Amino acid sequence: MSNPDELLVAISAAVESERSNQMSLTVVVGGAVITGRLAPEAVWRERVAEVLRDSDRLGPFSDVFAGGSRESRPSRGEAPTHLHFHLARILQGSLGIPETGGMYRVAIDDVSAWTVGDLSYSDR
């Protein structure tokens, strides 16, 4: 049985309740470093659905995110189980992949380390 980091759960709950997307966070998951800003799950799902909807091949999957299975989402008062990143990058050497940032969903239980802030590399 896992024991999620209470502070990380509280940060995620605050993002969910405030409907804010300004909280920057960097996490380590399975050895990968992911850095970006957190978004409320509903906002994250909407944005992913928009991107998929604009794709000829992936358009049919947009409904999974837009309407989605609400049963699998935490109800009010229930602790969040996932972090929803937007404008996020996986840091690899001096690169951030993708350069423009992507949309990542990370299980809180899988986070082995984290820090507040959006990390980036510089050659200077």
PDB file of C-alpha atoms in Angstrom:
ATOM      1  CA  MET A   1       0.000   0.000   0.000  1.00  0.00           C
ATOM      2  CA  SER A   2       1.475   3.336  -1.026  1.00  0.00           C
ATOM      3  CA  ASN A   3       1.786   6.390   1.150  1.00  0.00           C
ATOM      4  CA  PRO A   4       1.501   9.538  -1.016  1.00  0.00           C
ATOM      5  CA  ASP A   5       3.391  12.656   0.033  1.00  0.00           C
ATOM      6  CA  GLU A   6       0.856  14.691   2.029  1.00  0.00           C
ATOM      7  CA  LEU A   7       2.422  18.001   1.001  1.00  0.00           C
ATOM      8  CA  LEU A   8       2.228  17.087  -2.689  1.00  0.00           C
ATOM      9  CA  VAL A   9      -1.394  16.012  -2.272  1.00  0.00           C
ATOM     10  CA  ALA A  10      -2.138  19.349  -0.560  1.00  0.00           C
ATOM     11  CA  ILE A  11      -0.505  21.292  -3.412  1.00  0.00           C
ATOM     12  CA  SER A  12      -2.544  19.348  -5.959  1.00  0.00           C
ATOM     13  CA  ALA A  13      -5.746  19.905  -3.943  1.00  0.00           C
ATOM     14  CA  ALA A  14      -5.028  23.659  -3.774  1.00  0.00           C
ATOM     15  CA  VAL A  15      -4.568  23.801  -7.552  1.00  0.00           C
ATOM     16  CA  GLU A  16      -7.852  21.932  -7.985  1.00  0.00           C
ATOM     17  CA  SER A  17      -9.792  24.171  -5.605  1.00  0.00           C
ATOM     18  CA  GLU A  18      -8.367  27.480  -6.813  1.00  0.00           C
ATOM     19  CA  ARG A  19      -8.726  26.658 -10.498  1.00  0.00           C
ATOM     20  CA  SER A  20      -5.250  28.137 -10.941  1.00  0.00           C
ATOM     21  CA  ASN A  21      -2.583  27.151 -13.441  1.00  0.00           C
ATOM     22  CA  GLN A  22       0.250  29.235 -12.018  1.00  0.00           C
ATOM     23  CA  MET A  23       1.868  26.696  -9.664  1.00  0.00           C
ATOM     24  CA  SER A  24       5.232  25.602 -11.073  1.00  0.00           C
ATOM     25  CA  LEU A  25       6.538  22.225  -9.979  1.00  0.00           C
ATOM     26  CA  THR A  26       9.352  19.854 -10.862  1.00  0.00           C
ATOM     27  CA  VAL A  27       9.043  16.143 -10.121  1.00  0.00           C
ATOM     28  CA  VAL A  28      11.145  13.016 -10.546  1.00  0.00           C
ATOM     29  CA  VAL A  29       9.157  10.038 -11.821  1.00  0.00           C
ATOM     30  CA  GLY A  30      10.861   6.788 -12.732  1.00  0.00           C
ATOM     31  CA  GLY A  31      14.165   8.642 -13.074  1.00  0.00           C
ATOM     32  CA  ALA A  32      12.719  11.247 -15.460  1.00  0.00           C
ATOM     33  CA  VAL A  33      12.632  14.903 -14.447  1.00  0.00           C
ATOM     34  CA  ILE A  34       9.394  16.648 -15.456  1.00  0.00           C
ATOM     35  CA  THR A  35       9.042  20.376 -14.953  1.00  0.00           C
ATOM     36  CA  GLY A  36       6.139  22.678 -15.699  1.00  0.00           C
ATOM     37  CA  ARG A  37       2.988  24.223 -14.331  1.00  0.00           C
ATOM     38  CA  LEU A  38       0.131  22.397 -12.691  1.00  0.00           C
ATOM     39  CA  ALA A  39      -3.410  22.785 -13.933  1.00  0.00           C
ATOM     40  CA  PRO A  40      -6.726  21.686 -12.471  1.00  0.00           C
ATOM     41  CA  GLU A  41      -7.742  18.333 -13.939  1.00  0.00           C
ATOM     42  CA  ALA A  42     -10.822  19.771 -15.686  1.00  0.00           C
ATOM     43  CA  VAL A  43      -8.738  22.469 -17.404  1.00  0.00           C
ATOM     44  CA  TRP A  44      -6.086  19.914 -18.377  1.00  0.00           C
ATOM     45  CA  ARG A  45      -8.714  17.565 -19.837  1.00  0.00           C
ATOM     46  CA  GLU A  46     -10.291  20.409 -21.834  1.00  0.00           C
ATOM     47  CA  ARG A  47      -6.947  21.382 -23.337  1.00  0.00           C
ATOM     48  CA  VAL A  48      -6.019  17.795 -24.252  1.00  0.00           C
ATOM     49  CA  ALA A  49      -9.479  17.349 -25.825  1.00  0.00           C
ATOM     50  CA  GLU A  50      -8.970  20.529 -27.899  1.00  0.00           C
ATOM     51  CA  VAL A  51      -5.617  19.305 -29.219  1.00  0.00           C
ATOM     52  CA  LEU A  52      -7.037  15.886 -30.093  1.00  0.00           C
ATOM     53  CA  ARG A  53     -10.151  17.378 -31.688  1.00  0.00           C
ATOM     54  CA  ASP A  54      -7.940  19.300 -34.138  1.00  0.00           C
ATOM     55  CA  SER A  55      -6.246  16.089 -35.305  1.00  0.00           C
ATOM     56  CA  ASP A  56      -7.638  14.113 -38.237  1.00  0.00           C
ATOM     57  CA  ARG A  57      -6.444  10.796 -36.825  1.00  0.00           C
ATOM     58  CA  LEU A  58      -6.898  11.390 -33.094  1.00  0.00           C
ATOM     59  CA  GLY A  59     -10.117  13.424 -33.122  1.00  0.00           C
ATOM     60  CA  PRO A  60     -12.324  10.519 -31.978  1.00  0.00           C
ATOM     61  CA  PHE A  61     -10.335  10.293 -28.729  1.00  0.00           C
ATOM     62  CA  SER A  62     -11.183  13.858 -27.723  1.00  0.00           C
ATOM     63  CA  ASP A  63     -14.474  12.707 -26.173  1.00  0.00           C
ATOM     64  CA  VAL A  64     -12.572  10.533 -23.699  1.00  0.00           C
ATOM     65  CA  PHE A  65     -11.003  13.684 -22.263  1.00  0.00           C
ATOM     66  CA  ALA A  66     -13.851  16.152 -22.802  1.00  0.00           C
ATOM     67  CA  GLY A  67     -16.690  14.137 -21.318  1.00  0.00           C
ATOM     68  CA  GLY A  68     -14.574  11.387 -19.970  1.00  0.00           C
ATOM     69  CA  SER A  69     -15.493   8.869 -17.385  1.00  0.00           C
ATOM     70  CA  ARG A  70     -16.435  11.067 -14.454  1.00  0.00           C
ATOM     71  CA  GLU A  71     -16.553   7.991 -12.226  1.00  0.00           C
ATOM     72  CA  SER A  72     -12.762   7.757 -12.370  1.00  0.00           C
ATOM     73  CA  ARG A  73     -12.290  11.384 -11.254  1.00  0.00           C
ATOM     74  CA  PRO A  74     -11.998  12.293  -7.586  1.00  0.00           C
ATOM     75  CA  SER A  75     -15.158  13.839  -6.158  1.00  0.00           C
ATOM     76  CA  ARG A  76     -15.139  17.003  -4.064  1.00  0.00           C
ATOM     77  CA  GLY A  77     -13.414  16.432  -0.761  1.00  0.00           C
ATOM     78  CA  GLU A  78     -11.536  13.400  -2.072  1.00  0.00           C
ATOM     79  CA  ALA A  79      -7.738  13.711  -2.212  1.00  0.00           C
ATOM     80  CA  PRO A  80      -6.264  14.089  -5.707  1.00  0.00           C
ATOM     81  CA  THR A  81      -4.317  11.105  -7.020  1.00  0.00           C
ATOM     82  CA  HIS A  82      -2.630  12.736 -10.028  1.00  0.00           C
ATOM     83  CA  LEU A  83      -0.759  15.888 -10.975  1.00  0.00           C
ATOM     84  CA  HIS A  84      -1.784  17.498 -14.262  1.00  0.00           C
ATOM     85  CA  PHE A  85       1.044  19.392 -15.951  1.00  0.00           C
ATOM     86  CA  HIS A  86       0.773  21.799 -18.841  1.00  0.00           C
ATOM     87  CA  LEU A  87       3.607  23.719 -20.487  1.00  0.00           C
ATOM     88  CA  ALA A  88       5.728  20.864 -19.146  1.00  0.00           C
ATOM     89  CA  ARG A  89       9.004  19.435 -20.351  1.00  0.00           C
ATOM     90  CA  ILE A  90      10.961  16.271 -19.655  1.00  0.00           C
ATOM     91  CA  LEU A  91      14.500  17.420 -18.927  1.00  0.00           C
ATOM     92  CA  GLN A  92      17.200  15.467 -20.714  1.00  0.00           C
ATOM     93  CA  GLY A  93      20.722  16.878 -20.555  1.00  0.00           C
ATOM     94  CA  SER A  94      20.480  20.482 -21.696  1.00  0.00           C
ATOM     95  CA  LEU A  95      17.202  19.870 -23.547  1.00  0.00           C
ATOM     96  CA  GLY A  96      13.596  20.171 -22.514  1.00  0.00           C
ATOM     97  CA  ILE A  97      11.351  17.812 -24.490  1.00  0.00           C
ATOM     98  CA  PRO A  98       9.165  19.066 -26.088  1.00  0.00           C
ATOM     99  CA  GLU A  99      10.650  22.553 -26.394  1.00  0.00           C
ATOM    100  CA  THR A 100       7.213  24.182 -26.365  1.00  0.00           C
ATOM    101  CA  GLY A 101       5.966  22.151 -23.425  1.00  0.00           C
ATOM    102  CA  GLY A 102       3.491  19.317 -23.285  1.00  0.00           C
ATOM    103  CA  MET A 103       0.615  17.931 -21.273  1.00  0.00           C
ATOM    104  CA  TYR A 104       1.535  15.258 -18.711  1.00  0.00           C
ATOM    105  CA  ARG A 105      -0.503  13.383 -16.107  1.00  0.00           C
ATOM    106  CA  VAL A 106       1.588  11.937 -13.284  1.00  0.00           C
ATOM    107  CA  ALA A 107       0.403   9.684 -10.468  1.00  0.00           C
ATOM    108  CA  ILE A 108       1.313  11.281  -7.145  1.00  0.00           C
ATOM    109  CA  ASP A 109       2.284   7.830  -5.827  1.00  0.00           C
ATOM    110  CA  ASP A 110       4.956   7.589  -8.549  1.00  0.00           C
ATOM    111  CA  VAL A 111       6.750  10.820  -7.580  1.00  0.00           C
ATOM    112  CA  SER A 112      10.041  10.017  -5.858  1.00  0.00           C
ATOM    113  CA  ALA A 113      11.256  13.627  -5.453  1.00  0.00           C
ATOM    114  CA  TRP A 114       9.924  17.103  -6.147  1.00  0.00           C
ATOM    115  CA  THR A 115      10.583  20.798  -5.748  1.00  0.00           C
ATOM    116  CA  VAL A 116       8.571  23.942  -6.209  1.00  0.00           C
ATOM    117  CA  GLY A 117       9.515  25.820  -9.367  1.00  0.00           C
ATOM    118  CA  ASP A 118      10.014  25.250 -13.067  1.00  0.00           C
ATOM    119  CA  LEU A 119      13.584  24.156 -13.800  1.00  0.00           C
ATOM    120  CA  SER A 120      15.416  24.957 -16.994  1.00  0.00           C
ATOM    121  CA  TYR A 121      18.962  24.524 -18.205  1.00  0.00           C
ATOM    122  CA  SER A 122      21.294  27.174 -19.509  1.00  0.00           C
ATOM    123  CA  ASP A 123      24.636  26.978 -21.298  1.00  0.00           C
ATOM    124  CA  ARG A 124      25.887  30.003 -19.337  1.00  0.00           C
TER     125      ARG A 124
END
